[in-house]
Amino acid sequence: MGSTGTTLRALRGAQKSSKGVSLYSRYLNRPAGRLLAAGAWRAGLTPNHVTGISAGFTFASIAAVALVEPGWWLGVAVYAGLALGFAFDSADGQLARLTGRGGPDGEWLDHVVDCAKMILVHTAVLIAFHRFVELPSDTWLLLPIGFQFAAVLTFCAGLLREQLGKAAAGAASLAAGAPAPVSRVRAVALLPADYGVFCLVFLLLGAPRGLPRRIRGAGRGARPVPGGVPGQVVQGAESAPGGLTSTSSARRSWVLDVCTVYGK
């Protein structure tokens, strides 16, 4: 095996085209994947091994969203796990192109993991909303379902376009000459749809206004403080007639913040 520097130089030549790639993937995820691919190559791992590592980080993080009560530590851990899983997802393809060990089986496994990730990440958000958050309306539960549909549709459409492009590349590649430069405007416009950027949303799992279900009952006895500022409450008493409890408004505000950012 050559040095790590030699491996990294070889991996730079094993990159896919930057066409249709956002700035995050081009300047953050792919370089991170290149480092991971170099480490995997020196450790003697195969592309399928790297795909398995990517799936481990990704699915463990997704399960935590659905099963663990929200908190700051969870948000950081989930984001780190999803981002690492995404970087390893880039590394497996780079390692396959470097070693020439890629094939239909490895490509199939990679696409199956990607498809499962697209479905489960939005399902986990739906479950977390249902388990840990008292929503203003059940209609908000349609938001993760809508984004799940959009993510799967985009994934399948991109995969189909890639396959159809390969079929038509034979005659066009020689006639086209050098590829056209990648539009920087398009690369920026693709950022909201980039999976790596989407993962940042999970840092909101620790938003301070989020109220876990198990402590909601403590706030139901809150009442406004006489003469106090709006929203100031004390615990242990029923709400005054016409008064607003702070727990419901804070919870509703947190949910709207999460849904707004999640929907961007």
mmCIF file of C-alpha atoms in Angstrom:
data_model
loop_
_atom_site.group_PDB
_atom_site.id
_atom_site.type_symbol
_atom_site.label_atom_id
_atom_site.label_comp_id
_atom_site.label_asym_id
_atom_site.label_seq_id
_atom_site.Cartn_x
_atom_site.Cartn_y
_atom_site.Cartn_z
ATOM 1 C CA MET A 1 0.000 0.000 0.000
ATOM 2 C CA GLY A 2 1.178 3.518 -0.798
ATOM 3 C CA SER A 3 1.276 6.450 1.566
ATOM 4 C CA THR A 4 -1.836 8.294 2.646
ATOM 5 C CA GLY A 5 -0.806 11.275 0.515
ATOM 6 C CA THR A 6 -0.492 9.082 -2.571
ATOM 7 C CA THR A 7 -3.883 7.554 -1.824
ATOM 8 C CA LEU A 8 -5.512 10.971 -1.450
ATOM 9 C CA ARG A 9 -4.050 12.116 -4.766
ATOM 10 C CA ALA A 10 -5.403 9.004 -6.434
ATOM 11 C CA LEU A 11 -8.810 9.575 -4.826
ATOM 12 C CA ARG A 12 -8.959 13.111 -6.206
ATOM 13 C CA GLY A 13 -8.934 11.561 -9.632
ATOM 14 C CA ALA A 14 -11.694 9.125 -8.632
ATOM 15 C CA GLN A 15 -14.324 11.805 -8.005
ATOM 16 C CA LYS A 16 -17.654 11.874 -9.756
ATOM 17 C CA SER A 17 -18.643 14.918 -11.777
ATOM 18 C CA SER A 18 -19.612 18.017 -9.808
ATOM 19 C CA LYS A 19 -22.572 18.634 -12.098
ATOM 20 C CA GLY A 20 -25.779 18.902 -10.092
ATOM 21 C CA VAL A 21 -23.927 18.873 -6.748
ATOM 22 C CA SER A 22 -24.488 21.450 -4.009
ATOM 23 C CA LEU A 23 -21.687 23.402 -2.361
ATOM 24 C CA TYR A 24 -21.977 21.309 0.818
ATOM 25 C CA SER A 25 -21.388 18.034 -0.992
ATOM 26 C CA ARG A 26 -18.631 19.472 -3.179
ATOM 27 C CA TYR A 27 -16.588 21.255 -0.538
ATOM 28 C CA LEU A 28 -17.445 19.419 2.696
ATOM 29 C CA ASN A 29 -18.906 15.965 2.226
ATOM 30 C CA ARG A 30 -16.779 14.722 -0.656
ATOM 31 C CA PRO A 31 -13.464 15.879 0.848
ATOM 32 C CA ALA A 32 -14.473 14.271 4.171
ATOM 33 C CA GLY A 33 -15.404 11.112 2.284
ATOM 34 C CA ARG A 34 -12.016 11.182 0.559
ATOM 35 C CA LEU A 35 -10.217 11.150 3.913
ATOM 36 C CA LEU A 36 -12.428 8.315 5.166
ATOM 37 C CA ALA A 37 -11.897 6.363 1.949
ATOM 38 C CA ALA A 38 -8.119 6.709 2.326
ATOM 39 C CA GLY A 39 -8.331 5.438 5.892
ATOM 40 C CA ALA A 40 -10.588 2.565 4.857
ATOM 41 C CA TRP A 41 -8.185 1.583 2.070
ATOM 42 C CA ARG A 42 -5.231 1.514 4.442
ATOM 43 C CA ALA A 43 -7.295 -0.540 6.901
ATOM 44 C CA GLY A 44 -8.073 -3.080 4.172
ATOM 45 C CA LEU A 45 -11.813 -2.431 4.134
ATOM 46 C CA THR A 46 -13.960 -3.060 1.075
ATOM 47 C CA PRO A 47 -16.528 -0.610 -0.325
ATOM 48 C CA ASN A 48 -19.309 -2.795 1.128
ATOM 49 C CA HIS A 49 -17.698 -2.557 4.565
ATOM 50 C CA VAL A 50 -17.742 1.228 4.274
ATOM 51 C CA THR A 51 -21.399 1.144 3.207
ATOM 52 C CA GLY A 52 -22.151 -0.917 6.317
ATOM 53 C CA ILE A 53 -20.379 1.647 8.536
ATOM 54 C CA SER A 54 -22.395 4.417 6.899
ATOM 55 C CA ALA A 55 -25.617 2.513 7.560
ATOM 56 C CA GLY A 56 -24.633 1.937 11.200
ATOM 57 C CA PHE A 57 -24.091 5.624 11.957
ATOM 58 C CA THR A 58 -27.172 6.681 9.999
ATOM 59 C CA PHE A 59 -29.712 4.189 11.336
ATOM 60 C CA ALA A 60 -28.508 4.501 14.946
ATOM 61 C CA SER A 61 -29.004 8.271 14.736
ATOM 62 C CA ILE A 62 -32.437 7.909 13.147
ATOM 63 C CA ALA A 63 -33.514 5.449 15.845
ATOM 64 C CA ALA A 64 -32.390 7.907 18.531
ATOM 65 C CA VAL A 65 -34.641 10.615 17.067
ATOM 66 C CA ALA A 66 -37.669 8.343 17.352
ATOM 67 C CA LEU A 67 -36.899 6.712 20.709
ATOM 68 C CA VAL A 68 -34.995 9.181 22.910
ATOM 69 C CA GLU A 69 -36.447 12.211 24.650
ATOM 70 C CA PRO A 70 -35.252 15.424 22.946
ATOM 71 C CA GLY A 71 -32.374 17.367 24.455
ATOM 72 C CA TRP A 72 -29.305 19.348 23.428
ATOM 73 C CA TRP A 73 -26.981 16.388 23.752
ATOM 74 C CA LEU A 74 -29.285 14.304 21.559
ATOM 75 C CA GLY A 75 -29.403 16.980 18.867
ATOM 76 C CA VAL A 76 -25.610 17.183 18.688
ATOM 77 C CA ALA A 77 -25.221 13.384 18.725
ATOM 78 C CA VAL A 78 -27.850 12.852 16.028
ATOM 79 C CA TYR A 79 -26.354 15.507 13.766
ATOM 80 C CA ALA A 80 -22.836 14.079 14.218
ATOM 81 C CA GLY A 81 -24.042 10.557 13.464
ATOM 82 C CA LEU A 82 -25.996 11.576 10.375
ATOM 83 C CA ALA A 83 -23.145 13.730 9.060
ATOM 84 C CA LEU A 84 -20.630 10.911 9.572
ATOM 85 C CA GLY A 85 -22.976 8.451 7.896
ATOM 86 C CA PHE A 86 -23.299 10.818 4.934
ATOM 87 C CA ALA A 87 -19.509 11.184 4.678
ATOM 88 C CA PHE A 88 -19.049 7.399 4.717
ATOM 89 C CA ASP A 89 -21.750 7.215 2.041
ATOM 90 C CA SER A 90 -19.465 9.315 -0.146
ATOM 91 C CA ALA A 91 -16.404 7.287 0.853
ATOM 92 C CA ASP A 92 -17.728 3.915 -0.314
ATOM 93 C CA GLY A 93 -18.101 5.056 -3.925
ATOM 94 C CA GLN A 94 -14.706 6.752 -3.924
ATOM 95 C CA LEU A 95 -13.079 3.628 -2.533
ATOM 96 C CA ALA A 96 -14.833 1.474 -5.150
ATOM 97 C CA ARG A 97 -13.559 3.674 -7.987
ATOM 98 C CA LEU A 98 -10.050 3.751 -6.514
ATOM 99 C CA THR A 99 -9.728 -0.005 -6.088
ATOM 100 C CA GLY A 100 -11.847 -1.100 -9.050
ATOM 101 C CA ARG A 101 -13.766 -3.369 -6.686
ATOM 102 C CA GLY A 102 -17.151 -1.823 -7.320
ATOM 103 C CA GLY A 103 -19.865 -3.814 -8.997
ATOM 104 C CA PRO A 104 -23.609 -4.294 -9.329
ATOM 105 C CA ASP A 105 -23.906 -5.850 -5.876
ATOM 106 C CA GLY A 106 -22.159 -2.948 -4.158
ATOM 107 C CA GLU A 107 -24.101 -0.359 -6.127
ATOM 108 C CA TRP A 108 -27.350 -2.134 -5.247
ATOM 109 C CA LEU A 109 -26.463 -2.160 -1.533
ATOM 110 C CA ASP A 110 -25.529 1.522 -1.594
ATOM 111 C CA HIS A 111 -28.817 2.529 -3.234
ATOM 112 C CA VAL A 112 -30.891 0.374 -0.877
ATOM 113 C CA VAL A 113 -29.257 1.999 2.159
ATOM 114 C CA ASP A 114 -29.823 5.457 0.666
ATOM 115 C CA CYS A 115 -33.480 4.710 -0.038
ATOM 116 C CA ALA A 116 -34.045 3.332 3.467
ATOM 117 C CA LYS A 117 -32.381 6.438 4.919
ATOM 118 C CA MET A 118 -34.650 8.772 2.959
ATOM 119 C CA ILE A 119 -37.764 6.950 4.187
ATOM 120 C CA LEU A 120 -36.768 6.426 7.811
ATOM 121 C CA VAL A 121 -35.357 9.854 8.650
ATOM 122 C CA HIS A 122 -38.724 11.540 8.037
ATOM 123 C CA THR A 123 -40.575 8.677 9.707
ATOM 124 C CA ALA A 124 -38.443 9.231 12.820
ATOM 125 C CA VAL A 125 -39.401 12.914 12.893
ATOM 126 C CA LEU A 126 -43.060 11.930 12.627
ATOM 127 C CA ILE A 127 -42.708 9.492 15.538
ATOM 128 C CA ALA A 128 -40.818 12.063 17.644
ATOM 129 C CA PHE A 129 -43.543 14.665 17.068
ATOM 130 C CA HIS A 130 -46.181 12.150 18.130
ATOM 131 C CA ARG A 131 -44.330 10.861 21.210
ATOM 132 C CA PHE A 132 -42.656 13.926 22.664
ATOM 133 C CA VAL A 133 -44.485 17.030 21.437
ATOM 134 C CA GLU A 134 -48.011 18.231 21.959
ATOM 135 C CA LEU A 135 -48.777 19.725 18.562
ATOM 136 C CA PRO A 136 -51.192 22.621 18.057
ATOM 137 C CA SER A 137 -53.001 20.406 15.549
ATOM 138 C CA ASP A 138 -52.592 16.888 14.191
ATOM 139 C CA THR A 139 -52.313 18.501 10.771
ATOM 140 C CA TRP A 140 -48.648 19.226 11.583
ATOM 141 C CA LEU A 141 -48.002 15.479 11.383
ATOM 142 C CA LEU A 142 -48.513 15.748 7.634
ATOM 143 C CA LEU A 143 -45.346 17.839 7.304
ATOM 144 C CA PRO A 144 -42.831 14.976 7.744
ATOM 145 C CA ILE A 145 -44.995 12.803 5.480
ATOM 146 C CA GLY A 146 -44.920 15.474 2.784
ATOM 147 C CA PHE A 147 -41.146 15.803 2.991
ATOM 148 C CA GLN A 148 -40.783 12.037 2.961
ATOM 149 C CA PHE A 149 -42.710 11.949 -0.316
ATOM 150 C CA ALA A 150 -40.587 14.752 -1.773
ATOM 151 C CA ALA A 151 -37.315 13.120 -0.671
ATOM 152 C CA VAL A 152 -38.165 9.696 -2.080
ATOM 153 C CA LEU A 153 -39.470 11.184 -5.319
ATOM 154 C CA THR A 154 -36.318 13.280 -5.746
ATOM 155 C CA PHE A 155 -34.089 10.300 -4.974
ATOM 156 C CA CYS A 156 -35.850 8.013 -7.443
ATOM 157 C CA ALA A 157 -35.977 10.692 -10.139
ATOM 158 C CA GLY A 158 -32.256 11.383 -9.748
ATOM 159 C CA LEU A 159 -31.409 7.694 -9.850
ATOM 160 C CA LEU A 160 -33.494 7.176 -12.977
ATOM 161 C CA ARG A 161 -31.913 10.189 -14.662
ATOM 162 C CA GLU A 162 -28.444 8.844 -13.827
ATOM 163 C CA GLN A 163 -29.222 5.468 -15.347
ATOM 164 C CA LEU A 164 -30.794 6.959 -18.455
ATOM 165 C CA GLY A 165 -27.808 9.287 -18.782
ATOM 166 C CA LYS A 166 -25.403 6.342 -18.714
ATOM 167 C CA ALA A 167 -27.374 4.655 -21.484
ATOM 168 C CA ALA A 168 -27.166 7.764 -23.681
ATOM 169 C CA ALA A 169 -23.555 8.656 -22.830
ATOM 170 C CA GLY A 170 -21.896 6.506 -25.479
ATOM 171 C CA ALA A 171 -22.559 8.666 -28.506
ATOM 172 C CA ALA A 172 -22.785 12.001 -26.711
ATOM 173 C CA SER A 173 -19.568 11.883 -24.681
ATOM 174 C CA LEU A 174 -17.179 12.061 -27.631
ATOM 175 C CA ALA A 175 -19.184 14.660 -29.550
ATOM 176 C CA ALA A 176 -19.697 16.964 -26.576
ATOM 177 C CA GLY A 177 -16.023 17.595 -25.855
ATOM 178 C CA ALA A 178 -15.127 19.138 -22.498
ATOM 179 C CA PRO A 179 -17.960 19.339 -19.980
ATOM 180 C CA ALA A 180 -19.554 22.707 -19.389
ATOM 181 C CA PRO A 181 -18.493 24.516 -16.187
ATOM 182 C CA VAL A 182 -20.700 23.919 -13.194
ATOM 183 C CA SER A 183 -22.967 26.842 -12.352
ATOM 184 C CA ARG A 184 -22.140 28.302 -8.939
ATOM 185 C CA VAL A 185 -25.661 29.711 -8.714
ATOM 186 C CA ARG A 186 -27.105 26.236 -9.184
ATOM 187 C CA ALA A 187 -24.724 24.803 -6.588
ATOM 188 C CA VAL A 188 -25.947 27.383 -4.077
ATOM 189 C CA ALA A 189 -29.607 26.881 -5.039
ATOM 190 C CA LEU A 190 -29.257 23.147 -4.344
ATOM 191 C CA LEU A 191 -28.186 23.693 -0.727
ATOM 192 C CA PRO A 192 -31.732 23.484 0.780
ATOM 193 C CA ALA A 193 -32.225 20.110 -0.910
ATOM 194 C CA ASP A 194 -28.849 18.732 0.209
ATOM 195 C CA TYR A 195 -29.107 15.922 2.763
ATOM 196 C CA GLY A 196 -26.087 17.209 4.672
ATOM 197 C CA VAL A 197 -27.682 20.628 5.108
ATOM 198 C CA PHE A 198 -30.987 19.012 6.101
ATOM 199 C CA CYS A 199 -29.193 17.144 8.904
ATOM 200 C CA LEU A 200 -28.548 20.503 10.616
ATOM 201 C CA VAL A 201 -32.259 20.638 11.473
ATOM 202 C CA PHE A 202 -31.721 17.967 14.122
ATOM 203 C CA LEU A 203 -29.679 20.381 16.228
ATOM 204 C CA LEU A 204 -33.091 21.864 17.125
ATOM 205 C CA LEU A 205 -33.863 18.746 19.170
ATOM 206 C CA GLY A 206 -32.402 20.669 22.105
ATOM 207 C CA ALA A 207 -34.428 23.851 21.592
ATOM 208 C CA PRO A 208 -35.041 25.264 25.091
ATOM 209 C CA ARG A 209 -38.764 25.769 24.564
ATOM 210 C CA GLY A 210 -39.374 22.089 23.801
ATOM 211 C CA LEU A 211 -41.312 20.392 26.612
ATOM 212 C CA PRO A 212 -41.057 16.617 27.004
ATOM 213 C CA ARG A 213 -44.353 14.839 27.492
ATOM 214 C CA ARG A 214 -43.489 13.595 30.982
ATOM 215 C CA ILE A 215 -43.242 17.128 32.432
ATOM 216 C CA ARG A 216 -46.270 18.627 30.717
ATOM 217 C CA GLY A 217 -48.542 17.876 33.634
ATOM 218 C CA ALA A 218 -46.475 20.125 35.902
ATOM 219 C CA GLY A 219 -47.355 23.112 33.757
ATOM 220 C CA ARG A 220 -51.079 22.509 33.571
ATOM 221 C CA GLY A 221 -51.528 24.051 36.978
ATOM 222 C CA ALA A 222 -49.692 27.226 36.033
ATOM 223 C CA ARG A 223 -51.487 30.535 36.287
ATOM 224 C CA PRO A 224 -50.513 34.088 35.406
ATOM 225 C CA VAL A 225 -48.826 36.084 38.164
ATOM 226 C CA PRO A 226 -51.138 38.947 39.212
ATOM 227 C CA GLY A 227 -49.603 42.184 38.049
ATOM 228 C CA GLY A 228 -46.804 40.328 36.346
ATOM 229 C CA VAL A 229 -45.623 40.534 32.757
ATOM 230 C CA PRO A 230 -47.565 38.582 30.111
ATOM 231 C CA GLY A 231 -46.577 34.938 30.156
ATOM 232 C CA GLN A 232 -45.120 34.999 33.689
ATOM 233 C CA VAL A 233 -46.566 32.104 35.675
ATOM 234 C CA VAL A 234 -46.374 30.266 38.943
ATOM 235 C CA GLN A 235 -46.812 26.536 39.343
ATOM 236 C CA GLY A 236 -49.225 24.535 41.470
ATOM 237 C CA ALA A 237 -52.474 26.406 40.848
ATOM 238 C CA GLU A 238 -55.219 26.383 38.251
ATOM 239 C CA SER A 239 -55.204 28.993 35.535
ATOM 240 C CA ALA A 240 -57.246 32.086 36.257
ATOM 241 C CA PRO A 241 -60.347 32.471 34.102
ATOM 242 C CA GLY A 242 -59.304 33.822 30.752
ATOM 243 C CA GLY A 243 -55.622 33.439 31.650
ATOM 244 C CA LEU A 244 -53.083 31.819 29.336
ATOM 245 C CA THR A 245 -50.691 29.208 30.602
ATOM 246 C CA SER A 246 -47.127 29.649 29.512
ATOM 247 C CA THR A 247 -46.577 25.933 28.852
ATOM 248 C CA SER A 248 -49.016 25.642 25.973
ATOM 249 C CA SER A 249 -47.815 28.832 24.284
ATOM 250 C CA ALA A 250 -44.138 27.929 24.714
ATOM 251 C CA ARG A 251 -44.743 24.425 23.440
ATOM 252 C CA ARG A 252 -46.700 25.731 20.452
ATOM 253 C CA SER A 253 -43.952 28.285 19.703
ATOM 254 C CA TRP A 254 -41.254 25.586 19.784
ATOM 255 C CA VAL A 255 -43.232 23.310 17.499
ATOM 256 C CA LEU A 256 -43.832 26.098 15.013
ATOM 257 C CA ASP A 257 -40.103 26.965 15.061
ATOM 258 C CA VAL A 258 -39.112 23.349 14.393
ATOM 259 C CA CYS A 259 -41.725 22.877 11.681
ATOM 260 C CA THR A 260 -40.737 26.149 10.009
ATOM 261 C CA VAL A 261 -37.050 25.263 9.869
ATOM 262 C CA TYR A 262 -37.781 21.627 9.001
ATOM 263 C CA GLY A 263 -39.916 22.812 6.103
ATOM 264 C CA LYS A 264 -37.252 25.026 4.562
#
